[in-house]
Tab-separated table of C-alpha atoms in Angstrom:
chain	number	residue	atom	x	y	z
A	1	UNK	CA	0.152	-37.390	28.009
A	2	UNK	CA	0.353	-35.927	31.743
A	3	UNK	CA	0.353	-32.651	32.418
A	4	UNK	CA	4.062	-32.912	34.085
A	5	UNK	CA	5.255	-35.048	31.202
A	6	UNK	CA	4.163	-32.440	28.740
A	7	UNK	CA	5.985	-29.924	31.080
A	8	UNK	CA	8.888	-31.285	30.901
A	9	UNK	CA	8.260	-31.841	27.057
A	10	UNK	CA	7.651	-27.871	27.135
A	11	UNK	CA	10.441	-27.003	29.092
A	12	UNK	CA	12.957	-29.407	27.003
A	13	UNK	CA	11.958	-27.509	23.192
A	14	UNK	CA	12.152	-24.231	25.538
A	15	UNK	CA	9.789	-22.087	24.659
A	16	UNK	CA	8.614	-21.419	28.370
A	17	UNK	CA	11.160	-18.693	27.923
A	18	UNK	CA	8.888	-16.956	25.652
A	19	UNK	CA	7.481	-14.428	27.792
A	20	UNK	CA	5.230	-12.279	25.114
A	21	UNK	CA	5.545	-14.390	21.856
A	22	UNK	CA	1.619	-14.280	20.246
A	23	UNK	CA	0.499	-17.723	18.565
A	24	UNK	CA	-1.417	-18.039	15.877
A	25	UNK	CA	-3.437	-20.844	14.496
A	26	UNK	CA	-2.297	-22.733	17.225
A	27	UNK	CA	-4.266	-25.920	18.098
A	28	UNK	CA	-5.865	-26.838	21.394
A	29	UNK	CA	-4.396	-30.301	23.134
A	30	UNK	CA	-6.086	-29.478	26.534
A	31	UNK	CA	-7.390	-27.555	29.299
A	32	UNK	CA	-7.379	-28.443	32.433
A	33	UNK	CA	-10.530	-26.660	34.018
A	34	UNK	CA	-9.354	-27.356	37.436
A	35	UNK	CA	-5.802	-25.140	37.412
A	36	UNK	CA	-6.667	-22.965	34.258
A	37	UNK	CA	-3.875	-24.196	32.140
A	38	UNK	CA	-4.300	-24.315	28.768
A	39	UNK	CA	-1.936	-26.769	26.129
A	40	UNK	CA	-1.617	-26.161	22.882
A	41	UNK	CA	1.049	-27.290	19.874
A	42	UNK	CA	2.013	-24.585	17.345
A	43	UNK	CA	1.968	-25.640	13.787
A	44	UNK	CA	5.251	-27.320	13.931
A	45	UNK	CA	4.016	-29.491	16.919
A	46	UNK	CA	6.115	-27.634	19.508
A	47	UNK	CA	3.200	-27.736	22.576
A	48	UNK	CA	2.347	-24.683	25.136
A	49	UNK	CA	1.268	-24.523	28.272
A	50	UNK	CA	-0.125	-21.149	29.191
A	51	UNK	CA	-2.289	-19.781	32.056
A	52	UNK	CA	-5.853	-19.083	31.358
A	53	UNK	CA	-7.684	-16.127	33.760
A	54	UNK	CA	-10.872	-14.810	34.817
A	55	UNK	CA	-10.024	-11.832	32.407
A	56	UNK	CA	-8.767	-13.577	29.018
A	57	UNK	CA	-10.610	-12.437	26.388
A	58	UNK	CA	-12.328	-15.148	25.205
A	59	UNK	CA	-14.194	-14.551	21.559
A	60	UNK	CA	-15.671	-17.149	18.677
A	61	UNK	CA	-18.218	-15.671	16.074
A	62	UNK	CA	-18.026	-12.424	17.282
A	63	UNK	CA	-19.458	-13.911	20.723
A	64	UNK	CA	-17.952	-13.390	23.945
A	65	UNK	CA	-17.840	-16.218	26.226
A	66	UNK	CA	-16.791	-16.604	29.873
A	67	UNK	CA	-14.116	-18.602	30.689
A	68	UNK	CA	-16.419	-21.277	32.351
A	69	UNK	CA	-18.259	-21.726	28.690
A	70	UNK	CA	-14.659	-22.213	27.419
A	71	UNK	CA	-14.320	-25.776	26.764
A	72	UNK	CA	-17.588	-26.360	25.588
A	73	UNK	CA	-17.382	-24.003	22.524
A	74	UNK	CA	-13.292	-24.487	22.252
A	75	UNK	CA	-12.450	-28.359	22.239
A	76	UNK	CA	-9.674	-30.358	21.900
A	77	UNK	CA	-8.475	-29.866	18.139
A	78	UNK	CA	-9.443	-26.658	17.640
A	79	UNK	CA	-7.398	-23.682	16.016
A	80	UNK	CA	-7.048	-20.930	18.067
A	81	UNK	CA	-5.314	-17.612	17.872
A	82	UNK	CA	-3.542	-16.674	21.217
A	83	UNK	CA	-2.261	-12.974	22.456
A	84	UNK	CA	0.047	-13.474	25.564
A	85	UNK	CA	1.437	-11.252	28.408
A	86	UNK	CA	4.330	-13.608	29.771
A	87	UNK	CA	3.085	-17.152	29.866
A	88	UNK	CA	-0.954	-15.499	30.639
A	89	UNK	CA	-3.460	-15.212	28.194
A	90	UNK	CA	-4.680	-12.255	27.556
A	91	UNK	CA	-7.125	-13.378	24.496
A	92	UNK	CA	-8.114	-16.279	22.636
A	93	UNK	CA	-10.193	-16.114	19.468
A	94	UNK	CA	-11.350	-19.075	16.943
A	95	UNK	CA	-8.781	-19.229	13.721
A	96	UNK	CA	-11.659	-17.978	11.327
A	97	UNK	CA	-8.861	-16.289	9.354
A	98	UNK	CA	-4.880	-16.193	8.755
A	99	UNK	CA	-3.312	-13.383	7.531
A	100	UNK	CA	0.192	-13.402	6.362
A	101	UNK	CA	2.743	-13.695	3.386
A	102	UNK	CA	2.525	-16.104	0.818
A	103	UNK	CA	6.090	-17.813	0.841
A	104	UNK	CA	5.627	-20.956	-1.385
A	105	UNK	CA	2.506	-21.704	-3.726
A	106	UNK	CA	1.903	-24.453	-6.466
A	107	UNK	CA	-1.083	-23.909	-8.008
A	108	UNK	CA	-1.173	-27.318	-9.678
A	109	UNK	CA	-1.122	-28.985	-6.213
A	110	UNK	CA	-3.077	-26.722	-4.964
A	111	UNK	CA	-0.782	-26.078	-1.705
A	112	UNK	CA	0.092	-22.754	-0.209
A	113	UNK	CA	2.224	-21.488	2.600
A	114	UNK	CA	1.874	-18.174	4.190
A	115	UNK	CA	4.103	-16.664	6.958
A	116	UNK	CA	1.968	-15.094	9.601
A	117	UNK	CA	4.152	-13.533	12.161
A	118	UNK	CA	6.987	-15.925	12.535
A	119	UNK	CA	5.176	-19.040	11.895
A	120	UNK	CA	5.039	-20.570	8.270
A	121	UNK	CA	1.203	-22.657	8.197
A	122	UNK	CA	0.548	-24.831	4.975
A	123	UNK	CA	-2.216	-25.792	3.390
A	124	UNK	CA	-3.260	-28.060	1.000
A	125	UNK	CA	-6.745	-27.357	-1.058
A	126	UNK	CA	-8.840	-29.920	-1.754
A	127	UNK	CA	-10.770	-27.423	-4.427
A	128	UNK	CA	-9.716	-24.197	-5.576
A	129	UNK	CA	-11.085	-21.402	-3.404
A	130	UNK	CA	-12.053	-17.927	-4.280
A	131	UNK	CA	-9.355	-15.508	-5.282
A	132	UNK	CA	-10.319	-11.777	-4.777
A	133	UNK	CA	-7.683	-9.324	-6.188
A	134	UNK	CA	-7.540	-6.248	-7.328
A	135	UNK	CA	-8.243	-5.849	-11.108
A	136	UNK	CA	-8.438	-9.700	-11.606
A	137	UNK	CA	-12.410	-9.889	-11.686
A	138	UNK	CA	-11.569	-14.274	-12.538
A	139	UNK	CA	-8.319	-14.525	-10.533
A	140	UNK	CA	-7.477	-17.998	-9.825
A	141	UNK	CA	-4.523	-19.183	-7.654
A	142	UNK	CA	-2.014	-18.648	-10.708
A	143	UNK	CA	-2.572	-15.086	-10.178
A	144	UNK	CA	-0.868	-15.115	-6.725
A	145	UNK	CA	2.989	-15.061	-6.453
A	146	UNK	CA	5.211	-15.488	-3.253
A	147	UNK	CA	5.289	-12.164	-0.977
A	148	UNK	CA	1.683	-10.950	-1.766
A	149	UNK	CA	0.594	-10.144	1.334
A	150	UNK	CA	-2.980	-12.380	1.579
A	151	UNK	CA	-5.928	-12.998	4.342
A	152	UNK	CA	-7.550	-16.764	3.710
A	153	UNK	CA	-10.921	-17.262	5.124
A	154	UNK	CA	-11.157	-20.735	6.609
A	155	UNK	CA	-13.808	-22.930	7.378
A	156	UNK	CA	-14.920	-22.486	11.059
A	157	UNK	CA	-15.908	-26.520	11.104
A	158	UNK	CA	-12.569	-28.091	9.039
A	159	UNK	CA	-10.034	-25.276	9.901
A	160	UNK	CA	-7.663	-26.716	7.155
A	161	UNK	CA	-9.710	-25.714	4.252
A	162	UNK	CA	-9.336	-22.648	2.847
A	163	UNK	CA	-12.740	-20.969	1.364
A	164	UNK	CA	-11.323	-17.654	-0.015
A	165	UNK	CA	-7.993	-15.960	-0.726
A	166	UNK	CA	-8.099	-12.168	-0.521
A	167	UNK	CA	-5.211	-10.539	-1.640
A	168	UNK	CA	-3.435	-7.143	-0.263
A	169	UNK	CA	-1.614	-5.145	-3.077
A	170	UNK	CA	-0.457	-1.503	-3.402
A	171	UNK	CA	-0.787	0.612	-7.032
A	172	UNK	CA	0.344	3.718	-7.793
A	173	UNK	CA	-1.437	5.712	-10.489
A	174	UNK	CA	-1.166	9.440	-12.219
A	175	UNK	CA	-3.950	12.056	-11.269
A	176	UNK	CA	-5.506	13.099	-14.654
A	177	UNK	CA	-8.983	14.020	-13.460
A	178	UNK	CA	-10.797	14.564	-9.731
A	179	UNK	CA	-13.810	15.889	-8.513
A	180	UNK	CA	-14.499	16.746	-5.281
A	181	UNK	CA	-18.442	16.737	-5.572
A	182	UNK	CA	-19.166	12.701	-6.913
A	183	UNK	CA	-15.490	11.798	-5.700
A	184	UNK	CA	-14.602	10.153	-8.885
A	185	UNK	CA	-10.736	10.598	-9.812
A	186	UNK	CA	-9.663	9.259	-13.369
A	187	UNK	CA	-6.421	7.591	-13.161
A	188	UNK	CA	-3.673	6.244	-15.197
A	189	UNK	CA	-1.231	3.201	-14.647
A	190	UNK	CA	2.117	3.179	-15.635
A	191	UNK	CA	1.055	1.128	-18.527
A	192	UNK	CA	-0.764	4.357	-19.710
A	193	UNK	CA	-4.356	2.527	-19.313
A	194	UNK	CA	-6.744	4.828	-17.407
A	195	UNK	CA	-9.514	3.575	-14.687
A	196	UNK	CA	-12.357	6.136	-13.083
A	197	UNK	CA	-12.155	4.879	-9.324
A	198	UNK	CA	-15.101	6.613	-6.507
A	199	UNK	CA	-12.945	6.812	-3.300
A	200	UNK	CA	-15.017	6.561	-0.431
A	201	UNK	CA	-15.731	8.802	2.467
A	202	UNK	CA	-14.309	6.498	4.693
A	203	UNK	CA	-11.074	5.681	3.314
A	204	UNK	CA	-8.099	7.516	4.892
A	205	UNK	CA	-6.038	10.277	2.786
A	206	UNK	CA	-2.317	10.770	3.691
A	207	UNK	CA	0.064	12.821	2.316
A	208	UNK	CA	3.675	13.303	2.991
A	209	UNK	CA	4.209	17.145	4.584
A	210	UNK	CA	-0.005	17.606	5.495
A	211	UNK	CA	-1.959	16.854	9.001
A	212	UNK	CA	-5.068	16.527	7.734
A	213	UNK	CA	-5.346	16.228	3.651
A	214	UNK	CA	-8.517	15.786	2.045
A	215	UNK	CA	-9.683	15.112	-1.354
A	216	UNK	CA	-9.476	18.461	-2.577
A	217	UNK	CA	-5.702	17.855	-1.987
A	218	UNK	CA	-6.178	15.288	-4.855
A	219	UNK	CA	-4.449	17.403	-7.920
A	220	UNK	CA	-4.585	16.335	-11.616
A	221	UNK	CA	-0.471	15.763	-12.441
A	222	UNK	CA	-0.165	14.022	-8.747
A	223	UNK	CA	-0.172	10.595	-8.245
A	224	UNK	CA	-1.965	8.664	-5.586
A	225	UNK	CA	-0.954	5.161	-4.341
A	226	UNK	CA	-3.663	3.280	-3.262
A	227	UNK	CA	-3.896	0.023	-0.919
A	228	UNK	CA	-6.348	-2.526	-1.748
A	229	UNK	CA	-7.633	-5.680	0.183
A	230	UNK	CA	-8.983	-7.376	-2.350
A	231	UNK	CA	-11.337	-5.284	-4.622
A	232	UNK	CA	-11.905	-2.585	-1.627
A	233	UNK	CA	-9.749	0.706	-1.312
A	234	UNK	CA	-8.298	0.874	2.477
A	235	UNK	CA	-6.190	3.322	1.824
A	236	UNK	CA	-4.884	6.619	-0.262
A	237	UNK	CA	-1.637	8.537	-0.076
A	238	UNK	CA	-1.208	11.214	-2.602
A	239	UNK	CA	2.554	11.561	-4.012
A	240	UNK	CA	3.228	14.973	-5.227
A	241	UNK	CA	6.534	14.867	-7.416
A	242	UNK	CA	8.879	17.584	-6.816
A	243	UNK	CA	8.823	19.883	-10.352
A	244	UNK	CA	11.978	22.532	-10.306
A	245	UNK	CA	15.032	23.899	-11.846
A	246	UNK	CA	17.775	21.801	-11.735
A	247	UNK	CA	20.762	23.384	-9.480
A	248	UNK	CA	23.348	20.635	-9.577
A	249	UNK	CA	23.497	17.200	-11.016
A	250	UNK	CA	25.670	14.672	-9.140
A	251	UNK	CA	25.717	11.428	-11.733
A	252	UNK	CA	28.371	9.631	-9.198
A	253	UNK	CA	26.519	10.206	-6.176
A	254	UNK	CA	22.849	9.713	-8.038
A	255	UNK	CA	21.845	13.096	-6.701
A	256	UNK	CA	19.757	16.264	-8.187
A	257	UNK	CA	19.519	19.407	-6.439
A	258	UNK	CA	16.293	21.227	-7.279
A	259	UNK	CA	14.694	24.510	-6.866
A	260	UNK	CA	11.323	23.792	-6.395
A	261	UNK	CA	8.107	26.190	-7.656
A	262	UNK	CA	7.628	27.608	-4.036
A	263	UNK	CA	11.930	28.741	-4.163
A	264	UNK	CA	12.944	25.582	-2.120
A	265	UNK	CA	16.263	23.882	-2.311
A	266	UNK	CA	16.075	20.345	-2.303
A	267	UNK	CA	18.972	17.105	-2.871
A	268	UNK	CA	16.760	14.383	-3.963
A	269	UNK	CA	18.621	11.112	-4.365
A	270	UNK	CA	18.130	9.075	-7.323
A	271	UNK	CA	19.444	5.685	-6.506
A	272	UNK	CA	20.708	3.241	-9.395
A	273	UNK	CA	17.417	1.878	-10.672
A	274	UNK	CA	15.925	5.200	-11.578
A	275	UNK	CA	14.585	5.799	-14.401
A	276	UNK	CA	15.028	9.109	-16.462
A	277	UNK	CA	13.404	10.415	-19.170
A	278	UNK	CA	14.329	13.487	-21.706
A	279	UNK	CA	12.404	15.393	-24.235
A	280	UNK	CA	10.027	13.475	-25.938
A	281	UNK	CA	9.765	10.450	-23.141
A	282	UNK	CA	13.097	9.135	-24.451
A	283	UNK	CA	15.221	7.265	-22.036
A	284	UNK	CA	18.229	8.972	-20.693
A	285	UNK	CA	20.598	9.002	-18.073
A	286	UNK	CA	21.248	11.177	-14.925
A	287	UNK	CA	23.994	12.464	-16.537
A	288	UNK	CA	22.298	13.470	-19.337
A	289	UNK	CA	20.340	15.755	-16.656
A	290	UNK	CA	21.869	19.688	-17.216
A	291	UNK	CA	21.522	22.249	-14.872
A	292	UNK	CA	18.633	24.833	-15.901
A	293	UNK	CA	17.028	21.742	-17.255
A	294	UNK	CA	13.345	21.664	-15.125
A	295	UNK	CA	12.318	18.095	-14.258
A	296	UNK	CA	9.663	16.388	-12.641
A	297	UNK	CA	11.028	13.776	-9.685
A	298	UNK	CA	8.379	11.314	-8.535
A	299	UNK	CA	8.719	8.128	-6.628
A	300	UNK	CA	6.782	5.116	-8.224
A	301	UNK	CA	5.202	2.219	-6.447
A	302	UNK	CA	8.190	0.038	-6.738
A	303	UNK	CA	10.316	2.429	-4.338
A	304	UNK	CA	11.983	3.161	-7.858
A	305	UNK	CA	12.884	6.863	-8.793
A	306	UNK	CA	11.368	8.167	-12.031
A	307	UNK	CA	13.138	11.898	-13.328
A	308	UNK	CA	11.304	13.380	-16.351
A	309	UNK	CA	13.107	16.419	-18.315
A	310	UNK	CA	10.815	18.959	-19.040
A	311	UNK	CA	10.527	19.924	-23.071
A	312	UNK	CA	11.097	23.827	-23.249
A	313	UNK	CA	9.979	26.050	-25.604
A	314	UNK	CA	9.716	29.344	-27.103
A	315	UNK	CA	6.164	30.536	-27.559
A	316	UNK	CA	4.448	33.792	-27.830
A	317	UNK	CA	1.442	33.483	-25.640
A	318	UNK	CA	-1.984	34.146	-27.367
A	319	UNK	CA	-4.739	33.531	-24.497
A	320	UNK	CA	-6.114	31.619	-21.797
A	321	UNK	CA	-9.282	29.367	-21.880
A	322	UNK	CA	-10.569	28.946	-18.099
A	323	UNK	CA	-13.446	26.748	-19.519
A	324	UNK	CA	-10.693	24.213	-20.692
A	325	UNK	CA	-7.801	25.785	-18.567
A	326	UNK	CA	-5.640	25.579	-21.748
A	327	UNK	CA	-2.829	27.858	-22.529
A	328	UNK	CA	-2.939	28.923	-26.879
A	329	UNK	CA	0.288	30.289	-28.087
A	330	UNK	CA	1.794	31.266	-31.483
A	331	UNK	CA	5.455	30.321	-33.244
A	332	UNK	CA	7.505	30.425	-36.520
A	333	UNK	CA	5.980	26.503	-36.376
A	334	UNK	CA	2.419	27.667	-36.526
A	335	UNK	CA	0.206	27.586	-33.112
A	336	UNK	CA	-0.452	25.226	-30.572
A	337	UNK	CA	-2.102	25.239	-27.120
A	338	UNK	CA	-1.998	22.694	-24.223
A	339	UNK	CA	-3.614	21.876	-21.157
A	340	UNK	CA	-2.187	23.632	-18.210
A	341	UNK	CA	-1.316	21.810	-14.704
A	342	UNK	CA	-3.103	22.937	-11.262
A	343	UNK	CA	0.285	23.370	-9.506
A	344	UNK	CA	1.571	25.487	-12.900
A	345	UNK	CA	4.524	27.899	-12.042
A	346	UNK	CA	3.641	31.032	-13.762
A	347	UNK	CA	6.265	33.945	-12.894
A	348	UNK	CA	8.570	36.673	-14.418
A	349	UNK	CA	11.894	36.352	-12.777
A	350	UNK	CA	11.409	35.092	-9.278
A	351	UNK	CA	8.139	37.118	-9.167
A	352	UNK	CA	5.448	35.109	-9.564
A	353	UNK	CA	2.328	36.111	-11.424
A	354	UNK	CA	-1.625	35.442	-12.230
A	355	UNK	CA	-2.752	33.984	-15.350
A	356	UNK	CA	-3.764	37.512	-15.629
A	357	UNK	CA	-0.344	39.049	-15.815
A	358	UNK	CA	0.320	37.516	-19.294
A	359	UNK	CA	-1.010	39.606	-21.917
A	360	UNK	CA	-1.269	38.499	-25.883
A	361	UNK	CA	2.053	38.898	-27.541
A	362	UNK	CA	4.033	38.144	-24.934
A	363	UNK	CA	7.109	36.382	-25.422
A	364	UNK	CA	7.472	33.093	-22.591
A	365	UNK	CA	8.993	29.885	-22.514
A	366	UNK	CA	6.699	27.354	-21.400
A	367	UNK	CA	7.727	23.796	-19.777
A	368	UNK	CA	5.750	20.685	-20.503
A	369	UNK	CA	5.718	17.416	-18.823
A	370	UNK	CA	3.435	15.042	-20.330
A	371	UNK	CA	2.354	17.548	-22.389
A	372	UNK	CA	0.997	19.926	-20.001
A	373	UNK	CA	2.331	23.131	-18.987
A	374	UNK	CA	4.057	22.812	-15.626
A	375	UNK	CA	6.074	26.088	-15.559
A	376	UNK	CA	5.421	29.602	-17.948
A	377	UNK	CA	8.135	31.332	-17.987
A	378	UNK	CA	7.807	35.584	-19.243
């Protein structure tokens, strides 16, 4: 085909108008050394003619190449993945990997299509390729499900095969242990099963509210959603629930107002699919939420809303154990002592107090959450 008749091709599917849209694994139809225009179909077969430069980027291995080198390391067939300013190229890189959303799979055909950008590419596997995802050490395409996000590493020589699925996910787990010297923090999943992770040096912490949070930040009783690409941690955000008093409940408008430990006011919305739990774990309902009733509000990794009810009750304090950091008391039921949470609410009033200003034979109410103490009341 001539380079006026695919022109006029180009110019007829209209995409000439697109003056900044990137391509990826885009193939290479020709270039035409002598005016620096480069053709190329996108994976529907719609074809491209853009401008190659002096200063397009021009990379393949992790090589840089000039653009006089260009056609004998990119040839006609080739996959390439294009950035564009207008109809220029600005860079132009070998289609070593695609990274996208998986929006159709069969894993007894052994075809997949991912979405990367706004282009859907399909594949079909002529063997199974690796599968790395998080806490599937075996994980074989079965595993996968339409909308995880996924890179596939392709075969630089047959750019249809796939060699290895890695899949993006996001977890959210409860803190129940971390330390700050060997960086290990014992987690638990919402199925209650609990994992010892080490988080790396080198993976960023966020939290909501902080500039600059580190691991120390990392709290026993918080929760921590972490991003994986495959079996490697890229990411951390710690979640810290907001623990109060209930000030209003709000069933229509799924809405608690809550005094938080530090005296804050705060309407947290609940939403529909929340899910709210009373003494003793048992499931509830918003309305079933009282004011003076202390809860724990946390969001969970599924965007969902989860409301705990703290269990109250009446204790006669006894001591403290720093060596266990566990709280003993006395009652008419006999004694009992639990562990006691780092961001604990210990106060008289709206004074708040040490561990220190609790003396045996005190009377307190204590709140638990999970069975630990969030809130000691004198």
């Amino acid at each position: 085909m001539s380079l006026d008749l695919l022109n006029k091709k180009v110019q007829a599917v209209n995409v000439t108008n697109s003056n900044s849209q990137d391509l990826v694994f885009a193939k290479i139809i020709n270039y035409d050394q002598v005016n620096k225009y480069l053709t190329v179909e996108d994976i529907n077969g719609n074809p491209y003619i853009f401008k190659m430069t002096d200063q397009t980027a021009i990379l393949m291995y992790g090589v840089n190449y000039n653009l006089a080198n260009f056609t004998s390391n990119f040839s006609q067939g080739k996959r390439v993945n294009i950035q564009l300013s207008k109809q220029t190229v600005t860079s132009i890189s070998l289609a070593t990997q695609l990274t996208g959303v998986i929006t159709d799979i069969n894993a007894t055909t052994k075809q997949i299509t991912v979405k990367s950008g706004s282009q859907n590419v399909s594949f079909t596997m002529a063997f199974a390729p690796s599968i790395e995802l998080y806490g599937k050490p075996s994980a074989t395409l079965s595993d996968l499900n339409i909308g995880d996000s996924v890179t596939l590493d392709l075969n630089p020589g047959q750019q249809d095969t796939i060699l290895k699925i890695t899949a993006t996910s996001t977890k959210q787990y409860k803190v129940l242990l971390a330390y700050s010297t060997s960086r290990q923090i014992t987690l638990q999943d919402a199925a209650g099963n609990n994992l010892v992770i080490t988080l790396d040096t080198s993976v960023p912490i966020v939290a909501e509210g902080k500039v600059s949070p580190t691991f120390s930040d990392i709290l026993a009783d918080d929760y921590l959603k972490l991003s994986f690409k495959g079996n490697t941690i890229t990411n951390a955000e710690i979640v810290s629930p907001v623990r109060g008093k209930v000030l209003a409940v709000d069933a229509g408008a799924g809405t608690l107002t809550v005094q938080d430990f530090a005296g804050l006011t705060k309407l947290v919305t609940i939403g529909a699919n929340a899910t709210v739990t009373g003494n003793g774990n048992a499931q509830t309902t918003l309305a079933a939420v009282q004011v003076g009733d202390r809860v724990q509000v946390v969001k969970n990794g599924d965007g969902n809303m989860n409301v705990k009810v703290a269990t109250a009750l009446q204790r006669t304090f006894v001591a403290y154990n720093g060596g266990t950091n566990t709280l003993s008391f006395t009652s008419t039921a006999g004694s009992d002592s639990y562990i006691m949470s780092p961001r604990v609410y210990l106060h008289k009033g709206t004074d708040s107090l040490a561990i220190t200003g609790f003396a045996a034979n005190d009377a307190v109410t204590v709140y638990l959450i999970d069975g630990r103490v969030i809130e000691m009341e004198k």
